[in-house]
Coordinates of C-alpha atoms in Angstrom, one line a residue:
X191 CA 3.8 -22.3 -5.1
X192 CA 7.2 -23.7 -3.7
X193 CA 8.7 -20.7 -2.3
X194 CA 5.6 -19.8 -0.8
X195 CA 5.1 -23.1 1.0
X196 CA 8.9 -22.4 2.0
X197 CA 8.0 -19.1 3.3
X198 CA 5.4 -20.5 5.6
X199 CA 7.3 -22.9 7.6
X200 CA 9.9 -20.7 8.0
X201 CA 7.0 -17.6 9.4
X202 CA 5.5 -20.7 11.7
X203 CA 9.0 -21.0 13.0
X204 CA 9.4 -17.3 13.5
X205 CA 5.9 -16.5 14.0
X206 CA 6.5 -15.8 18.1
X207 CA 9.0 -13.5 17.0
X208 CA 6.5 -11.0 15.4
X209 CA 3.1 -12.0 17.6
X210 CA 4.2 -11.4 21.0
X211 CA 5.1 -7.8 20.7
X212 CA 1.8 -5.8 21.8
X213 CA 3.3 -2.2 20.8
X214 CA 6.2 -0.8 20.4
X215 CA 7.3 -0.2 23.7
X216 CA 7.1 -3.5 24.7
X217 CA 10.8 -5.8 24.6
X218 CA 10.9 -8.4 22.3
X219 CA 10.6 -12.1 23.5
X220 CA 13.9 -14.2 24.2
X221 CA 13.6 -16.7 22.1
X222 CA 15.2 -19.9 21.5
X223 CA 15.4 -18.7 17.1
X224 CA 17.3 -15.7 18.1
X225 CA 19.8 -17.5 20.1
X226 CA 23.0 -19.1 19.5
X227 CA 21.6 -21.7 17.3
X228 CA 20.2 -20.2 14.4
X229 CA 21.5 -18.0 11.4
X230 CA 24.8 -20.1 11.2
X231 CA 24.1 -20.5 7.5
X232 CA 22.9 -18.9 4.4
X233 CA 19.7 -20.8 4.3
X234 CA 19.0 -19.6 7.9
X235 CA 19.4 -16.1 7.3
X236 CA 17.4 -15.8 4.0
X237 CA 14.9 -17.5 6.4
X238 CA 15.5 -14.9 8.5
X239 CA 13.8 -12.4 6.8
X240 CA 10.6 -14.2 5.3
X241 CA 8.6 -12.7 7.9
X242 CA 9.4 -9.2 6.7
X243 CA 7.2 -10.1 3.5
X244 CA 4.3 -11.0 5.2
X245 CA 2.4 -11.1 8.7
X246 CA 4.1 -8.5 10.1
X247 CA 2.1 -6.2 7.4
X248 CA -1.2 -8.3 8.2
X249 CA -2.8 -5.8 10.8
X250 CA -2.3 -2.7 8.4
X251 CA -3.3 -4.5 5.3
X252 CA -6.5 -6.0 7.3
X253 CA -8.7 -2.8 7.7
X254 CA -6.3 0.3 8.1
X255 CA -4.5 0.4 4.7
X256 CA -7.5 1.2 2.6
X257 CA -8.8 3.5 5.3
X258 CA -5.8 5.7 5.1
X259 CA -4.6 5.3 1.4
X260 CA -7.9 5.4 -0.1
X261 CA -10.8 6.5 2.3
X262 CA -8.6 9.5 3.9
X263 CA -7.5 10.3 -0.1
X264 CA -11.1 10.7 -1.1
X265 CA -11.2 7.3 -3.3
X266 CA -14.1 5.9 -1.5
X267 CA -16.8 5.9 0.6
X268 CA -17.2 3.6 3.6
X269 CA -20.2 3.4 6.6
X270 CA -16.9 1.9 9.0
X271 CA -14.1 4.2 7.5
X272 CA -15.7 7.6 7.5
X273 CA -14.0 8.6 10.3
X274 CA -11.1 8.5 8.0
X275 CA -12.2 10.6 5.2
X276 CA -14.6 12.9 7.4
X277 CA -10.9 13.8 9.1
X278 CA -12.5 13.0 12.4
X279 CA -10.4 9.7 13.5
X280 CA -10.7 9.3 17.5
X281 CA -7.4 8.5 19.5
X282 CA -9.5 5.9 20.8
X283 CA -10.1 3.9 17.9
X284 CA -8.8 -0.1 18.3
X285 CA -10.0 -1.5 15.2
X286 CA -7.8 0.3 12.7
X287 CA -5.7 3.1 14.0
X288 CA -4.0 1.8 17.1
X289 CA -3.2 -1.9 14.7
X290 CA -1.3 -0.3 12.0
X291 CA 0.6 2.2 14.2
X292 CA 1.6 -1.3 16.4
X293 CA 2.1 -2.9 13.0
X294 CA 4.7 -0.1 12.0
X295 CA 6.6 -0.8 14.9
X296 CA 6.0 -4.1 14.8
X297 CA 8.0 -4.1 11.6
X298 CA 10.7 -2.0 12.3
X299 CA 11.3 -4.3 15.5
X300 CA 11.1 -7.2 13.3
X301 CA 14.1 -5.5 11.0
X302 CA 16.1 -4.2 13.7
X303 CA 16.3 -7.9 15.7
X304 CA 16.9 -9.4 13.0
X305 CA 20.1 -7.4 12.0
X306 CA 21.2 -7.8 15.3
X307 CA 20.8 -11.5 15.5
X308 CA 22.7 -11.7 12.2
X309 CA 25.4 -9.7 13.2
X310 CA 26.1 -11.7 16.4
X311 CA 25.2 -15.0 15.4
X312 CA 25.7 -15.5 11.7
X313 CA 29.6 -14.9 11.9
X314 CA 30.0 -18.0 10.0
X315 CA 27.6 -16.6 7.1
X316 CA 29.4 -15.0 4.0
X317 CA 29.2 -11.0 3.4
X318 CA 27.1 -10.8 0.2
X319 CA 23.9 -13.0 2.1
X320 CA 24.3 -11.0 4.9
X321 CA 24.7 -7.8 3.3
X322 CA 21.9 -8.8 1.6
X323 CA 19.4 -9.8 4.7
X324 CA 20.3 -6.4 5.8
X325 CA 19.2 -4.8 3.0
X326 CA 15.9 -6.7 3.0
X327 CA 15.8 -5.3 6.6
X328 CA 16.3 -1.9 5.8
X329 CA 14.2 -1.3 3.1
X330 CA 11.4 -2.7 5.4
X331 CA 12.5 -0.4 7.4
X332 CA 12.2 2.3 5.7
X333 CA 8.8 1.5 4.2
X334 CA 7.3 1.4 8.2
X335 CA 8.9 4.9 8.6
X336 CA 7.4 6.0 4.9
X337 CA 3.9 5.1 6.6
X338 CA 4.6 6.6 10.3
X339 CA 6.1 10.0 8.8
X340 CA 2.8 10.3 6.4
X341 CA 0.2 9.3 8.9
X342 CA 1.6 11.0 12.2
X343 CA 4.1 13.5 11.1
X344 CA 6.9 13.6 13.6
X345 CA 7.4 9.9 15.2
X346 CA 9.9 8.3 17.6
X347 CA 12.7 6.8 15.4
X348 CA 13.0 3.4 17.4
X349 CA 16.9 1.8 17.0
X350 CA 17.5 -0.2 19.6
X351 CA 14.3 -2.3 20.6
X352 CA 15.9 -3.7 23.9
X353 CA 17.2 0.0 25.0
X354 CA 14.2 1.9 24.0
X355 CA 11.5 -0.6 24.6
X356 CA 11.7 0.1 28.4
X357 CA 11.8 3.3 28.0
X358 CA 8.4 5.5 28.7
X359 CA 10.0 8.5 28.1
X360 CA 10.3 8.2 24.4
X361 CA 10.0 11.1 22.7
X362 CA 9.2 11.9 18.7
X363 CA 11.9 13.0 15.9
X364 CA 11.4 15.5 13.5
X365 CA 10.0 14.5 10.4
X366 CA 12.9 16.0 8.6
X367 CA 15.2 13.3 10.5
X368 CA 12.5 10.6 9.8
X369 CA 13.5 11.6 6.3
X370 CA 16.9 11.4 6.4
X371 CA 16.5 8.0 7.9
X372 CA 14.3 6.7 5.3
X373 CA 16.7 7.5 2.6
X374 CA 19.8 6.1 4.4
X375 CA 17.3 2.8 4.8
X376 CA 16.8 2.9 1.2
X377 CA 20.2 3.7 -0.1
X378 CA 21.9 1.0 1.8
X379 CA 19.4 -1.4 0.2
X380 CA 20.3 0.0 -3.1
X381 CA 23.7 -0.9 -2.9
X382 CA 23.6 -4.2 -1.0
X383 CA 20.3 -5.8 -2.3
X384 CA 21.2 -8.8 -5.1
X385 CA 20.6 -7.3 -8.6
X386 CA 18.7 -10.8 -9.0
X387 CA 16.1 -12.3 -6.9
X388 CA 17.5 -14.9 -4.7
X389 CA 13.8 -16.1 -4.5
X390 CA 10.5 -15.4 -6.4
X391 CA 9.1 -12.6 -5.1
X392 CA 11.9 -11.6 -3.1
X393 CA 12.9 -7.9 -3.0
X394 CA 16.5 -6.9 -5.5
X395 CA 18.4 -3.7 -6.0
X396 CA 15.9 -2.8 -8.8
X397 CA 12.7 -2.5 -5.6
X398 CA 15.2 -0.1 -3.9
X399 CA 15.9 2.0 -6.5
X400 CA 12.2 2.4 -7.3
X401 CA 11.3 2.6 -3.8
X402 CA 14.2 4.9 -3.4
X403 CA 13.0 7.3 -6.1
X404 CA 9.8 7.4 -4.8
X405 CA 11.2 8.3 -1.2
X406 CA 13.1 10.9 -2.9
X407 CA 10.2 12.8 -4.7
X408 CA 8.2 13.1 -1.4
X409 CA 11.4 14.1 0.7
X410 CA 11.6 16.9 -1.8
X411 CA 8.7 19.8 -0.3
X412 CA 9.9 18.6 3.2
X413 CA 11.0 22.3 3.5
X414 CA 8.3 24.1 2.2
X415 CA 9.9 24.1 -1.7
X416 CA 10.7 21.5 -3.7
X417 CA 13.9 20.8 -3.5
X418 CA 16.0 20.4 -6.9
X419 CA 18.9 18.0 -5.9
X420 CA 15.9 15.5 -4.5
X421 CA 14.3 16.0 -7.6
X422 CA 17.3 15.0 -9.7
X423 CA 17.8 12.0 -7.0
X424 CA 14.3 10.9 -7.7
X425 CA 14.8 11.1 -11.8
X426 CA 17.8 9.1 -11.3
X427 CA 16.8 5.8 -9.8
X428 CA 13.5 6.2 -11.8
X429 CA 15.0 6.8 -14.9
X430 CA 17.5 3.8 -14.0
X431 CA 14.8 1.2 -13.3
X432 CA 12.7 2.5 -16.2
X433 CA 15.5 2.2 -18.8
X434 CA 17.3 -0.6 -18.0
X435 CA 15.6 -2.9 -14.9
X436 CA 13.9 -6.3 -15.9
X437 CA 10.9 -4.6 -16.0
X438 CA 7.8 -4.4 -18.0
X439 CA 4.2 -3.4 -17.8
X440 CA 1.2 -6.0 -18.2
X441 CA -0.8 -5.9 -21.4
X442 CA -3.6 -6.1 -20.1
X443 CA -4.8 -3.2 -17.3
X444 CA -6.9 -5.7 -15.4
X445 CA -4.9 -9.1 -15.4
X446 CA -2.9 -6.9 -13.2
X447 CA -5.4 -7.9 -10.2
X448 CA -6.1 -11.6 -11.3
X449 CA -4.5 -14.0 -8.9
X450 CA -3.4 -16.8 -11.7
X451 CA -1.1 -13.4 -13.0
X452 CA -0.6 -11.6 -9.6
X453 CA 0.8 -14.1 -7.6
X454 CA 3.3 -15.6 -10.5
X455 CA 6.6 -14.0 -8.9
X456 CA 8.9 -15.2 -11.6
X457 CA 6.7 -14.1 -14.5
X458 CA 4.7 -11.1 -13.0
X459 CA 6.8 -8.5 -14.8
X460 CA 5.3 -5.3 -12.9
X461 CA 5.9 -5.7 -9.3
X462 CA 8.8 -4.0 -7.6
X463 CA 7.3 -5.1 -4.4
X464 CA 4.5 -6.6 -3.3
X465 CA 3.3 -8.5 0.6
X466 CA 3.3 -12.3 -0.4
X467 CA 0.3 -13.3 0.9
X468 CA -0.3 -17.5 1.5
X469 CA -3.5 -19.2 0.2
X470 CA -4.5 -20.6 3.7
X471 CA -5.0 -18.5 7.4
X472 CA -3.3 -20.5 10.0
X473 CA -1.9 -19.3 11.8
X474 CA -4.1 -15.8 11.4
X475 CA -2.2 -13.3 9.7
X476 CA -0.4 -14.9 6.9
X477 CA -3.8 -14.3 5.1
X478 CA -4.9 -11.7 2.7
X479 CA -8.4 -10.7 4.1
X480 CA -8.8 -7.9 1.8
X481 CA -11.8 -9.3 -0.2
X482 CA -13.9 -10.3 3.1
X483 CA -14.3 -6.8 3.9
X484 CA -14.9 -5.3 0.2
X485 CA -16.3 -8.0 -1.9
X486 CA -20.1 -6.6 -2.8
X487 CA -21.5 -10.0 -1.4
X488 CA -21.0 -13.4 -0.5
X489 CA -22.5 -14.6 -4.0
X490 CA -19.0 -13.2 -5.1
X491 CA -16.8 -14.9 -2.7
X492 CA -18.7 -18.4 -2.4
X493 CA -18.5 -17.9 1.5
X494 CA -19.8 -16.4 4.6
X495 CA -17.7 -12.9 4.2
X496 CA -18.2 -10.0 1.7
X497 CA -19.4 -7.5 3.5
X498 CA -18.7 -4.3 1.2
X499 CA -22.3 -3.8 0.0
X500 CA -22.2 -0.5 1.9
X501 CA -19.2 1.2 0.7
X502 CA -17.4 1.8 -2.7
X503 CA -16.2 4.9 -5.0
X504 CA -16.7 7.9 -3.6
X505 CA -19.0 10.4 -5.5
X506 CA -15.9 12.5 -6.4
X507 CA -14.5 9.0 -7.9
X508 CA -17.7 8.7 -9.7
X509 CA -17.5 12.2 -11.1
X510 CA -14.0 11.5 -12.5
X511 CA -15.5 8.6 -14.6
X512 CA -18.6 9.8 -15.6
X513 CA -16.6 12.9 -17.1
X514 CA -13.5 10.5 -18.7
X515 CA -15.8 7.5 -20.1
X516 CA -12.7 6.7 -22.2
X517 CA -11.1 5.7 -19.1
X518 CA -13.5 2.4 -18.7
X519 CA -10.4 -0.2 -18.9
X520 CA -9.4 1.0 -15.4
X521 CA -12.8 2.1 -14.2
X522 CA -14.1 -1.3 -14.2
X523 CA -11.4 -3.2 -13.4
X524 CA -11.3 -0.8 -10.2
X525 CA -14.7 0.0 -9.8
X526 CA -18.1 -2.2 -10.3
X527 CA -20.5 0.4 -12.3
X528 CA -24.1 -0.8 -12.1
X529 CA -24.7 -3.9 -14.9
X530 CA -21.1 -4.7 -15.4
X531 CA -20.1 -7.9 -16.2
X532 CA -16.9 -9.9 -14.9
X533 CA -16.9 -13.4 -16.3
X534 CA -13.7 -14.5 -14.2
X535 CA -16.1 -14.2 -10.8
X536 CA -18.4 -17.1 -10.6
X537 CA -17.2 -18.9 -13.2
X538 CA -19.5 -21.8 -12.6
X539 CA -22.3 -19.3 -12.6
X540 CA -21.1 -17.9 -15.8
X541 CA -20.1 -15.1 -14.7
X542 CA -21.3 -12.6 -12.4
X543 CA -23.3 -9.1 -13.2
X544 CA -22.9 -6.2 -10.7
X545 CA -25.5 -5.7 -8.5
X546 CA -26.8 -9.0 -8.1
X547 CA -27.4 -12.1 -5.9
X548 CA -28.4 -15.7 -6.5
X549 CA -31.4 -17.4 -6.4
X550 CA -31.3 -20.8 -5.7
X551 CA -34.8 -21.6 -6.7
X552 CA -34.3 -20.6 -10.3
X553 CA -30.8 -21.0 -10.4
X554 CA -30.3 -17.1 -11.8
X555 CA -29.1 -14.1 -11.0
X556 CA -31.2 -11.9 -9.4
X557 CA -30.6 -8.3 -9.7
X558 CA -30.4 -5.8 -6.8
X559 CA -31.2 -1.9 -6.8
X560 CA -28.0 0.0 -8.2
X561 CA -26.3 2.3 -5.1
X562 CA -22.9 2.6 -5.2
X563 CA -20.0 1.7 -7.3
X564 CA -18.6 -1.3 -5.6
X565 CA -14.8 -2.1 -5.5
X566 CA -13.4 -4.3 -8.0
X567 CA -9.8 -4.4 -7.5
X568 CA -8.3 -7.2 -5.7
X569 CA -12.0 -8.9 -5.8
X570 CA -10.7 -12.4 -7.5
X571 CA -14.2 -14.7 -6.3
X572 CA -14.6 -17.7 -5.2
X573 CA -11.8 -20.3 -4.0
X574 CA -13.3 -22.3 -7.2
X575 CA -12.1 -19.2 -9.2
X576 CA -8.7 -19.4 -8.0
X577 CA -7.7 -23.3 -8.7
X578 CA -8.7 -24.1 -5.4
X579 CA -6.9 -21.8 -3.5
X580 CA -7.9 -19.7 -0.4
X581 CA -10.8 -19.6 1.7
X582 CA -13.2 -17.6 3.4
X583 CA -11.4 -14.3 4.9
X584 CA -8.2 -15.5 2.5
X585 CA -7.9 -14.7 -1.0
X586 CA -5.4 -15.7 -2.7
X587 CA -3.9 -12.7 -4.1
X588 CA -0.5 -10.4 -3.2
X589 CA -0.6 -6.8 -2.6
X590 CA 1.3 -4.4 -4.4
X591 CA 3.5 -2.0 -2.9
X592 CA 4.9 -0.3 -5.8
X593 CA 4.5 -1.1 -9.6
X594 CA 6.4 0.1 -12.4
X595 CA 3.7 2.3 -13.7
X596 CA 4.0 3.9 -10.9
X597 CA 7.6 4.6 -11.0
X598 CA 7.0 5.5 -14.7
X599 CA 4.9 8.5 -13.5
X600 CA 7.3 9.5 -10.8
X601 CA 10.2 9.4 -13.8
X602 CA 7.9 12.0 -15.3
X603 CA 7.2 14.2 -12.8
X604 CA 10.8 14.0 -11.5
X605 CA 12.1 15.3 -15.1
X606 CA 9.7 18.0 -15.1
X607 CA 11.5 18.9 -12.0
X608 CA 10.2 22.5 -10.6
X609 CA 8.4 23.3 -13.7
X610 CA 4.7 23.9 -14.4
X611 CA 4.8 21.9 -17.0
X612 CA 7.5 20.0 -19.8
X613 CA 7.2 18.6 -23.1
X614 CA 10.1 16.4 -22.5
X615 CA 10.1 13.3 -24.8
X616 CA 11.4 10.6 -22.0
X617 CA 8.7 11.9 -19.6
X618 CA 5.7 12.2 -22.2
X619 CA 7.4 8.4 -23.1
X620 CA 6.7 6.7 -19.9
X621 CA 3.4 9.0 -19.1
X622 CA 1.8 8.0 -22.3
X623 CA 3.1 4.6 -21.8
X624 CA 0.9 4.5 -18.5
X625 CA -2.2 5.7 -20.6
X626 CA -1.8 3.7 -23.9
X627 CA -2.0 0.9 -21.4
X628 CA -5.7 2.2 -20.2
X629 CA -6.9 3.0 -23.8
X630 CA -6.3 6.6 -23.0
X631 CA -5.1 9.3 -25.5
X632 CA -1.5 10.3 -25.4
X633 CA -0.8 14.1 -24.6
X634 CA 2.7 16.2 -26.3
X635 CA 2.4 18.6 -22.8
X636 CA 1.8 17.7 -19.5
X637 CA 1.5 19.4 -16.3
X638 CA 2.1 18.6 -12.5
X639 CA -1.7 18.3 -12.1
X640 CA -1.8 16.1 -15.1
X641 CA 0.8 13.5 -13.5
X642 CA -1.3 13.5 -10.1
X643 CA -4.4 12.6 -11.7
X644 CA -2.9 10.4 -13.9
X645 CA -1.0 8.3 -10.8
X646 CA -4.4 8.8 -8.9
X647 CA -6.7 6.7 -11.2
X648 CA -3.4 4.4 -12.0
X649 CA -3.5 3.1 -8.5
X650 CA -6.6 3.8 -7.2
X651 CA -7.5 1.3 -4.5
X652 CA -3.8 0.5 -3.9
X653 CA -3.2 3.2 -1.6
X654 CA -1.4 5.6 -2.4
X655 CA -3.0 8.8 -3.0
X656 CA -3.4 10.0 0.5
X657 CA 0.8 9.8 0.5
X658 CA 1.1 12.0 -2.4
X659 CA -1.2 14.4 -1.1
X660 CA 1.1 14.4 1.9
X661 CA 3.8 15.4 0.0
X662 CA 1.6 18.0 -2.1
X663 CA 1.0 19.4 1.6
X664 CA 4.9 19.7 2.4
X665 CA 5.5 22.3 -0.5
X666 CA 1.4 23.5 -0.9
X667 CA -0.5 23.4 2.0
X668 CA -3.2 25.4 0.7
X669 CA -3.9 23.8 -3.0
X670 CA -3.8 20.3 -0.6
X671 CA -6.4 21.0 1.9
X672 CA -8.8 22.7 -1.3
X673 CA -8.1 19.5 -3.1
X674 CA -9.1 17.5 0.1
X675 CA -12.0 19.9 0.9
X676 CA -13.6 20.1 -2.7
X677 CA -14.4 16.3 -2.9
X678 CA -17.5 15.8 -2.7
X679 CA -17.9 12.6 -0.4
X680 CA -21.7 12.3 -0.1
X681 CA -24.2 9.3 -1.2
X682 CA -25.5 8.7 -4.6
X683 CA -27.7 6.2 -6.7
X684 CA -25.9 4.8 -10.2
X685 CA -28.0 3.4 -12.5
X686 CA -26.8 2.3 -16.0
X687 CA -28.6 3.4 -19.4
X688 CA -29.9 0.3 -20.9
X689 CA -28.8 -0.4 -24.3
X690 CA -25.9 2.1 -24.2
X691 CA -22.1 0.7 -25.3
X692 CA -18.8 2.1 -26.5
X693 CA -19.0 4.3 -23.8
X694 CA -21.5 3.1 -21.7
X695 CA -23.6 5.8 -19.9
X696 CA -25.2 5.8 -16.5
X697 CA -27.5 8.1 -14.9
X698 CA -26.4 9.4 -11.3
X699 CA -28.4 11.0 -8.3
X700 CA -25.5 12.5 -6.1
X701 CA -26.2 13.9 -2.6
X702 CA -23.3 16.5 -2.1
X703 CA -21.3 16.1 1.2
X704 CA -18.0 17.8 2.1
X705 CA -15.8 17.3 4.7
X706 CA -12.8 19.9 5.1
X707 CA -9.7 18.9 6.3
X708 CA -7.6 21.7 8.7
X709 CA -4.0 21.7 9.9
X710 CA -4.8 20.5 13.5
X711 CA -6.8 17.3 11.5
X712 CA -4.5 16.8 8.8
X713 CA -2.2 14.1 10.9
X714 CA -3.9 11.4 12.8
X715 CA -3.8 11.2 16.8
X716 CA -2.0 9.0 18.5
X717 CA -3.2 6.1 19.7
X718 CA -5.0 6.7 23.2
X719 CA -3.3 3.4 25.0
X720 CA 0.4 4.6 23.6
X721 CA -0.3 8.4 25.0
X722 CA -0.9 6.5 28.1
X723 CA 2.2 4.4 27.9
X724 CA 4.9 7.1 26.7
X725 CA 3.2 10.3 27.8
X726 CA 5.6 11.9 26.3
X727 CA 5.1 11.7 22.2
X728 CA 2.6 14.7 23.7
X729 CA 5.6 16.7 23.8
X730 CA 7.7 19.1 21.1
X731 CA 9.6 16.5 18.7
X732 CA 13.3 16.7 19.2
X733 CA 16.2 16.5 16.8
X734 CA 17.7 12.7 16.1
X735 CA 21.1 11.5 16.8
X736 CA 22.5 9.5 14.3
X737 CA 25.8 8.3 15.7
X738 CA 23.6 5.8 17.6
X739 CA 22.4 4.2 14.4
X740 CA 24.5 0.7 14.5
X741 CA 23.7 0.2 10.9

């Protein structure tokens, strides 16, 4: 807890730097913290990068992250995120589209500004400390560009805040150049971050190696065919993490998403990078608001939030679990099916059975009619369920951005390379480690589809699937669109068959509905307000001049 309180105090000091940037075209404020009275010691340099682990990610995490990664990819259905899986997002969306777009450029601006200020004012600080800070900044900047290029395609590369913020003629740069910058940023992070965390939860060179492997895997297909050299690089960095890194899989999959296990940055052996949220919401933006929107009801949260009754697993996802009842460990930790019991939620009432609400008159749970399979992952219950930490709109649990299990699957796929299948012992070792933890049978031969599906289920509701579909679209657009277009995203009613166990059986009444994606709707529109400020965003993308970088 001490390290988070320290982060919090620093964020308060630096809050004005990040909160005043209304959009990426605005000039960053001239703040006393960026002047010559700061960045004078190693502790101050470390403090300068603290906001990159939290507040700059809030507007993405608040609502958009789920819409982008899980609704758009077909993992969930949702009344207020349906435009994303219908591929009908309007440029006027100010609830998710605009805040996320601004959030990514806020991260980029904060990273650029911090690098510049350390170089300008941190002359007395040792080079190792400064290089580690630059590595943190470039890691975070690379992450922001990763999301931007996957959601919008060709996007502007912002390398000089003060110069470009006043440029109303800013142009988009090509996807290929954005990917080149992403690889450069993560390569720098690999070479300059410390191998051990300078503070619990901070990035390390191992974090960067895992993420660089992911980036090479995504970049591999950018030209329309999979590049073997990129796949080899993905294999190299992922293999190093898998075989030599200081990580291990949790023995219990569900524990990954319980606050007492997830939040422990010292002993969370599976997290390579997580957003570190605070158990308080003042100032607004340091808190994790996810549970407020996705918990089935306020009985779960123990408060006035919990607005998730109209959203949950897509019919397509329910069909997977109906066809694969053995995948029950991950299913129950990801989605609440009718009659599921969770002893860790509402411990004061002897646990919670979905779907139900509390009758205060009889002091008992009253079963509601089953409808959707509700969200469970990252739903952690009331404040009292979590040691008194958190509050309404503030569930005390960190957000995974990269877990070891995903790196295992990256390694398996990169080892397969451009082949259609593999029986490689190392690839199978790590692929099957993920399945074994989930209680699934091992395989002796795996295909690309096997790995893709395994990653979908393993990381469902962690905002990863859409980005894997985009990289698929790079080298096989017809198959990627067919995958999306075949997904049932209609309504359904889910009912537990009383008395069935091992496996539990359900009856589902589907109303099949499909929403096709096209090349024209594949990427998101630029927010209307940004187009007004920078109309040249509508112009054709241009190559980026990498000699302009001062990294």
